[in-house]
């Protein structure tokens, strides 16, 4: 008999833009895939940066997460298989920005993604959901689907701003919609070891959150910033770079 898999589902969330959510989603997926884990990446941001970061032309795709959320299409027909070995992608593009409005008044609209992905839980080891830069219905859908939330934090002066609000949202979703939901860990992104500021941000956040969640540091790296324009994760674009190594350590932490 075939062994049943149960996916672990992780939402990558922070309502701030530009903190490294998409970069983390793409490269964590690629590092898990390197270990022969079967990964589904769900791009839930209308910007579609994760979609194009995997080399998929977001303007050419016919069916996206938008169609999954607002119509009866079969989710399997919307998934792009093997964007890299062992990684499948539910893509996104600007169409998704209309979903929130179109779902007004729809019953159980906080659980649509959870319901649509249920049949995939035996297919993948991991499902990673890249969230938009807001605490919107799309982010709530990601949080009702997920077992945990991974929070990228950019090492800059305003890093702590908004963090309490994010944690409050996670707590609300846990109390009212999804009792499984936990904070998975913190990924400090764009860390610059030459500045005191980066070190201070890491210390502050650790004090703020306590020690029971793991923290991983991703250095600022040109190679990480370049890779998406080649449509490649760092494991392919520059497999031996410090960025690739850092994301492998994050995969270690995730796999625990
Ligand atoms: N560790 C890093 N080093 C250098 N540039 C990075 C790093 N992580 C992300 N970036 C760059 O920062 C920008 C924002 O990252 P992105 O992952 O798109 O953030 P978000 O999805 O949170 O908006 C992108 O241009 C990305 O290439
Ligand atoms: Mg993004």
CSV table of C-alpha atoms and ligand atoms in Angstrom, one decimal, residues 16-23 25 43 45 47-50 130-133, ligand 2:
chain,number,residue,atom,x,y,z
A,16,UNK,CA,5.2,44.9,5.2
A,17,UNK,CA,6.3,44.8,1.7
A,18,UNK,CA,9.9,44.2,0.6
A,19,UNK,CA,11.0,42.3,3.7
A,20,UNK,CA,11.9,39.1,1.9
A,21,UNK,CA,8.7,37.0,1.9
A,22,UNK,CA,8.9,36.0,-1.8
A,23,UNK,CA,12.6,35.4,-1.7
A,25,UNK,CA,9.3,31.3,-0.1
A,43,UNK,CA,1.7,32.3,-4.7
A,45,UNK,CA,0.2,37.8,-3.8
A,47,UNK,CA,2.3,40.9,-7.5
A,48,UNK,CA,3.2,37.4,-8.6
A,49,UNK,CA,6.9,37.8,-7.7
A,50,UNK,CA,7.1,34.2,-6.6
A,130,UNK,CA,3.6,33.3,0.0
A,131,UNK,CA,1.3,36.1,1.4
A,132,UNK,CA,0.6,39.6,0.1
A,133,UNK,CA,1.9,42.6,2.0
B,2,LIG,MG1,6.5,39.2,-2.3
